[in-house]
């Protein structure tokens, strides 16, 4: 994972902001383009806050050196965004937006959990080999 900044590097702040924007854009595209809702500044700002909080958590863990959590959570987010867009194209008679967003959250939380487990196992293996 040489493409990632080292732990406690100031570059993580830049990564966090770029990550937040790249996460916010699909939310906006999904809501206002794919679902055809009228533009609302309030909803846009809520999505921006959600993206910033998620980015802060993921990149904050990367800053602490927990890089596998960052990587696996990002994979979960990308899969979740893809499924969110796919599920929105199905005819679910009004439930498409809710089902799509819940699928996104499920994939994100699954990636986060899997990342924590992987990082924990990696830490345990390193600890056992040092002894």
PDB file of C-alpha atoms in Angstrom:
ATOM      1  CA  UNK A   1       0.000   0.000   0.000  1.00  0.00           C
ATOM      2  CA  UNK A   2       2.713   2.384  -1.033  1.00  0.00           C
ATOM      3  CA  UNK A   3       0.192   4.745  -2.651  1.00  0.00           C
ATOM      4  CA  UNK A   4      -1.150   5.762   0.768  1.00  0.00           C
ATOM      5  CA  UNK A   5       0.467   8.461   2.889  1.00  0.00           C
ATOM      6  CA  UNK A   6       2.406   7.315   5.940  1.00  0.00           C
ATOM      7  CA  UNK A   7       0.784   7.354   9.365  1.00  0.00           C
ATOM      8  CA  UNK A   8       0.424  10.774  11.010  1.00  0.00           C
ATOM      9  CA  UNK A   9       1.220  12.563   7.748  1.00  0.00           C
ATOM     10  CA  UNK A  10      -0.443  15.895   7.002  1.00  0.00           C
ATOM     11  CA  UNK A  11      -1.361  14.576   3.549  1.00  0.00           C
ATOM     12  CA  UNK A  12      -4.219  12.667   5.190  1.00  0.00           C
ATOM     13  CA  UNK A  13      -6.106  15.976   5.536  1.00  0.00           C
ATOM     14  CA  UNK A  14      -5.922  16.475   1.772  1.00  0.00           C
ATOM     15  CA  UNK A  15      -6.973  12.872   1.255  1.00  0.00           C
ATOM     16  CA  UNK A  16      -9.910  13.372   3.621  1.00  0.00           C
ATOM     17  CA  UNK A  17     -11.192  16.421   1.742  1.00  0.00           C
ATOM     18  CA  UNK A  18     -10.816  14.803  -1.685  1.00  0.00           C
ATOM     19  CA  UNK A  19     -12.411  11.600  -0.368  1.00  0.00           C
ATOM     20  CA  UNK A  20     -15.349  13.604   0.999  1.00  0.00           C
ATOM     21  CA  UNK A  21     -15.929  15.361  -2.334  1.00  0.00           C
ATOM     22  CA  UNK A  22     -15.657  12.084  -4.251  1.00  0.00           C
ATOM     23  CA  UNK A  23     -18.187  10.538  -1.873  1.00  0.00           C
ATOM     24  CA  UNK A  24     -20.525  13.550  -1.959  1.00  0.00           C
ATOM     25  CA  UNK A  25     -20.762  13.679  -5.772  1.00  0.00           C
ATOM     26  CA  UNK A  26     -22.373  10.225  -6.195  1.00  0.00           C
ATOM     27  CA  UNK A  27     -24.880  11.076  -3.442  1.00  0.00           C
ATOM     28  CA  UNK A  28     -25.873  14.236  -5.316  1.00  0.00           C
ATOM     29  CA  UNK A  29     -25.989  12.461  -8.683  1.00  0.00           C
ATOM     30  CA  UNK A  30     -28.090   9.683  -7.210  1.00  0.00           C
ATOM     31  CA  UNK A  31     -30.617  11.947  -5.529  1.00  0.00           C
ATOM     32  CA  UNK A  32     -31.031  14.754  -8.027  1.00  0.00           C
ATOM     33  CA  UNK A  33     -30.203  13.119 -11.369  1.00  0.00           C
ATOM     34  CA  UNK A  34     -31.032   9.417 -11.112  1.00  0.00           C
ATOM     35  CA  UNK A  35     -34.044   9.748  -8.817  1.00  0.00           C
ATOM     36  CA  UNK A  36     -35.108  13.008 -10.477  1.00  0.00           C
ATOM     37  CA  UNK A  37     -35.751  14.952  -7.274  1.00  0.00           C
ATOM     38  CA  UNK A  38     -35.763  18.745  -7.370  1.00  0.00           C
ATOM     39  CA  UNK A  39     -32.571  20.341  -6.096  1.00  0.00           C
ATOM     40  CA  UNK A  40     -32.525  21.212  -2.413  1.00  0.00           C
ATOM     41  CA  UNK A  41     -29.635  23.026  -0.794  1.00  0.00           C
ATOM     42  CA  UNK A  42     -30.554  21.539   2.584  1.00  0.00           C
ATOM     43  CA  UNK A  43     -30.355  17.970   1.286  1.00  0.00           C
ATOM     44  CA  UNK A  44     -27.105  18.759  -0.546  1.00  0.00           C
ATOM     45  CA  UNK A  45     -25.538  20.119   2.632  1.00  0.00           C
ATOM     46  CA  UNK A  46     -26.714  17.086   4.601  1.00  0.00           C
ATOM     47  CA  UNK A  47     -25.098  14.811   2.037  1.00  0.00           C
ATOM     48  CA  UNK A  48     -21.932  16.920   2.259  1.00  0.00           C
ATOM     49  CA  UNK A  49     -21.927  16.555   6.045  1.00  0.00           C
ATOM     50  CA  UNK A  50     -22.494  12.802   5.771  1.00  0.00           C
ATOM     51  CA  UNK A  51     -19.637  12.481   3.275  1.00  0.00           C
ATOM     52  CA  UNK A  52     -17.359  14.605   5.467  1.00  0.00           C
ATOM     53  CA  UNK A  53     -18.100  12.552   8.590  1.00  0.00           C
ATOM     54  CA  UNK A  54     -17.589   9.246   6.775  1.00  0.00           C
ATOM     55  CA  UNK A  55     -14.397  10.556   5.206  1.00  0.00           C
ATOM     56  CA  UNK A  56     -13.176  11.837   8.556  1.00  0.00           C
ATOM     57  CA  UNK A  57     -13.662   8.457  10.199  1.00  0.00           C
ATOM     58  CA  UNK A  58     -12.055   6.432   7.410  1.00  0.00           C
ATOM     59  CA  UNK A  59      -9.149   8.797   6.784  1.00  0.00           C
ATOM     60  CA  UNK A  60      -8.696   9.431  10.503  1.00  0.00           C
ATOM     61  CA  UNK A  61      -8.070   5.727  10.938  1.00  0.00           C
ATOM     62  CA  UNK A  62      -5.658   5.881   8.015  1.00  0.00           C
ATOM     63  CA  UNK A  63      -3.868   8.756   9.734  1.00  0.00           C
ATOM     64  CA  UNK A  64      -3.548   6.581  12.840  1.00  0.00           C
ATOM     65  CA  UNK A  65      -1.867   3.910  10.700  1.00  0.00           C
ATOM     66  CA  UNK A  66      -4.797   1.519  10.375  1.00  0.00           C
ATOM     67  CA  UNK A  67      -4.421   1.320   6.616  1.00  0.00           C
ATOM     68  CA  UNK A  68      -6.204  -1.979   5.998  1.00  0.00           C
ATOM     69  CA  UNK A  69      -9.372  -0.528   7.500  1.00  0.00           C
ATOM     70  CA  UNK A  70      -9.088   2.398   5.075  1.00  0.00           C
ATOM     71  CA  UNK A  71      -8.584   0.105   2.090  1.00  0.00           C
ATOM     72  CA  UNK A  72     -11.307  -2.434   2.861  1.00  0.00           C
ATOM     73  CA  UNK A  73     -13.829   0.224   3.924  1.00  0.00           C
ATOM     74  CA  UNK A  74     -13.180   2.100   0.683  1.00  0.00           C
ATOM     75  CA  UNK A  75     -13.821  -1.099  -1.270  1.00  0.00           C
ATOM     76  CA  UNK A  76     -17.080  -1.537   0.675  1.00  0.00           C
ATOM     77  CA  UNK A  77     -18.084   2.059  -0.098  1.00  0.00           C
ATOM     78  CA  UNK A  78     -17.393   1.621  -3.819  1.00  0.00           C
ATOM     79  CA  UNK A  79     -19.404  -1.623  -3.916  1.00  0.00           C
ATOM     80  CA  UNK A  80     -22.182   0.058  -1.927  1.00  0.00           C
ATOM     81  CA  UNK A  81     -22.310   3.022  -4.305  1.00  0.00           C
ATOM     82  CA  UNK A  82     -22.464   0.681  -7.290  1.00  0.00           C
ATOM     83  CA  UNK A  83     -25.304  -1.322  -5.767  1.00  0.00           C
ATOM     84  CA  UNK A  84     -27.085   1.881  -4.762  1.00  0.00           C
ATOM     85  CA  UNK A  85     -27.126   3.019  -8.386  1.00  0.00           C
ATOM     86  CA  UNK A  86     -28.191  -0.433  -9.623  1.00  0.00           C
ATOM     87  CA  UNK A  87     -31.038  -0.772  -7.112  1.00  0.00           C
ATOM     88  CA  UNK A  88     -32.337   2.681  -7.971  1.00  0.00           C
ATOM     89  CA  UNK A  89     -32.897   1.573 -11.549  1.00  0.00           C
ATOM     90  CA  UNK A  90     -35.227  -1.231 -10.477  1.00  0.00           C
ATOM     91  CA  UNK A  91     -38.935  -0.624 -10.276  1.00  0.00           C
ATOM     92  CA  UNK A  92     -39.548  -0.852  -6.531  1.00  0.00           C
ATOM     93  CA  UNK A  93     -42.632   1.362  -6.403  1.00  0.00           C
ATOM     94  CA  UNK A  94     -41.356   4.081  -4.102  1.00  0.00           C
ATOM     95  CA  UNK A  95     -38.961   2.034  -2.031  1.00  0.00           C
ATOM     96  CA  UNK A  96     -36.043   2.255  -4.456  1.00  0.00           C
ATOM     97  CA  UNK A  97     -34.390   5.232  -2.797  1.00  0.00           C
ATOM     98  CA  UNK A  98     -34.615   3.747   0.702  1.00  0.00           C
ATOM     99  CA  UNK A  99     -33.537   0.246  -0.363  1.00  0.00           C
ATOM    100  CA  UNK A 100     -30.640   1.663  -2.362  1.00  0.00           C
ATOM    101  CA  UNK A 101     -29.376   3.829   0.491  1.00  0.00           C
ATOM    102  CA  UNK A 102     -29.717   1.017   3.035  1.00  0.00           C
ATOM    103  CA  UNK A 103     -27.747  -1.240   0.699  1.00  0.00           C
ATOM    104  CA  UNK A 104     -25.026   1.404   0.535  1.00  0.00           C
ATOM    105  CA  UNK A 105     -24.887   1.560   4.327  1.00  0.00           C
ATOM    106  CA  UNK A 106     -24.838  -2.211   4.660  1.00  0.00           C
ATOM    107  CA  UNK A 107     -21.884  -2.492   2.289  1.00  0.00           C
ATOM    108  CA  UNK A 108     -20.079   0.382   4.009  1.00  0.00           C
ATOM    109  CA  UNK A 109     -20.557  -1.080   7.481  1.00  0.00           C
ATOM    110  CA  UNK A 110     -19.631  -4.526   6.191  1.00  0.00           C
ATOM    111  CA  UNK A 111     -16.423  -3.161   4.694  1.00  0.00           C
ATOM    112  CA  UNK A 112     -15.640  -1.294   7.906  1.00  0.00           C
ATOM    113  CA  UNK A 113     -16.232  -4.392  10.034  1.00  0.00           C
ATOM    114  CA  UNK A 114     -14.208  -6.604   7.707  1.00  0.00           C
ATOM    115  CA  UNK A 115     -11.429  -4.014   7.724  1.00  0.00           C
ATOM    116  CA  UNK A 116     -11.360  -3.932  11.527  1.00  0.00           C
ATOM    117  CA  UNK A 117     -11.243  -7.733  11.684  1.00  0.00           C
ATOM    118  CA  UNK A 118      -8.484  -7.903   9.080  1.00  0.00           C
ATOM    119  CA  UNK A 119      -6.442  -5.222  10.817  1.00  0.00           C
ATOM    120  CA  UNK A 120      -6.921  -7.006  14.142  1.00  0.00           C
ATOM    121  CA  UNK A 121      -5.731 -10.318  12.709  1.00  0.00           C
ATOM    122  CA  UNK A 122      -2.759  -8.601  11.053  1.00  0.00           C
ATOM    123  CA  UNK A 123      -1.837  -6.961  14.371  1.00  0.00           C
ATOM    124  CA  UNK A 124      -2.186 -10.277  16.219  1.00  0.00           C
ATOM    125  CA  UNK A 125       0.005 -12.129  13.705  1.00  0.00           C
ATOM    126  CA  UNK A 126       2.710  -9.445  13.955  1.00  0.00           C
ATOM    127  CA  UNK A 127       2.513  -9.539  17.757  1.00  0.00           C
ATOM    128  CA  UNK A 128       2.831 -13.346  17.858  1.00  0.00           C
ATOM    129  CA  UNK A 129       5.806 -13.379  15.470  1.00  0.00           C
ATOM    130  CA  UNK A 130       7.686 -10.817  17.573  1.00  0.00           C
ATOM    131  CA  UNK A 131       7.400 -12.994  20.683  1.00  0.00           C
TER     132      UNK A 131
END
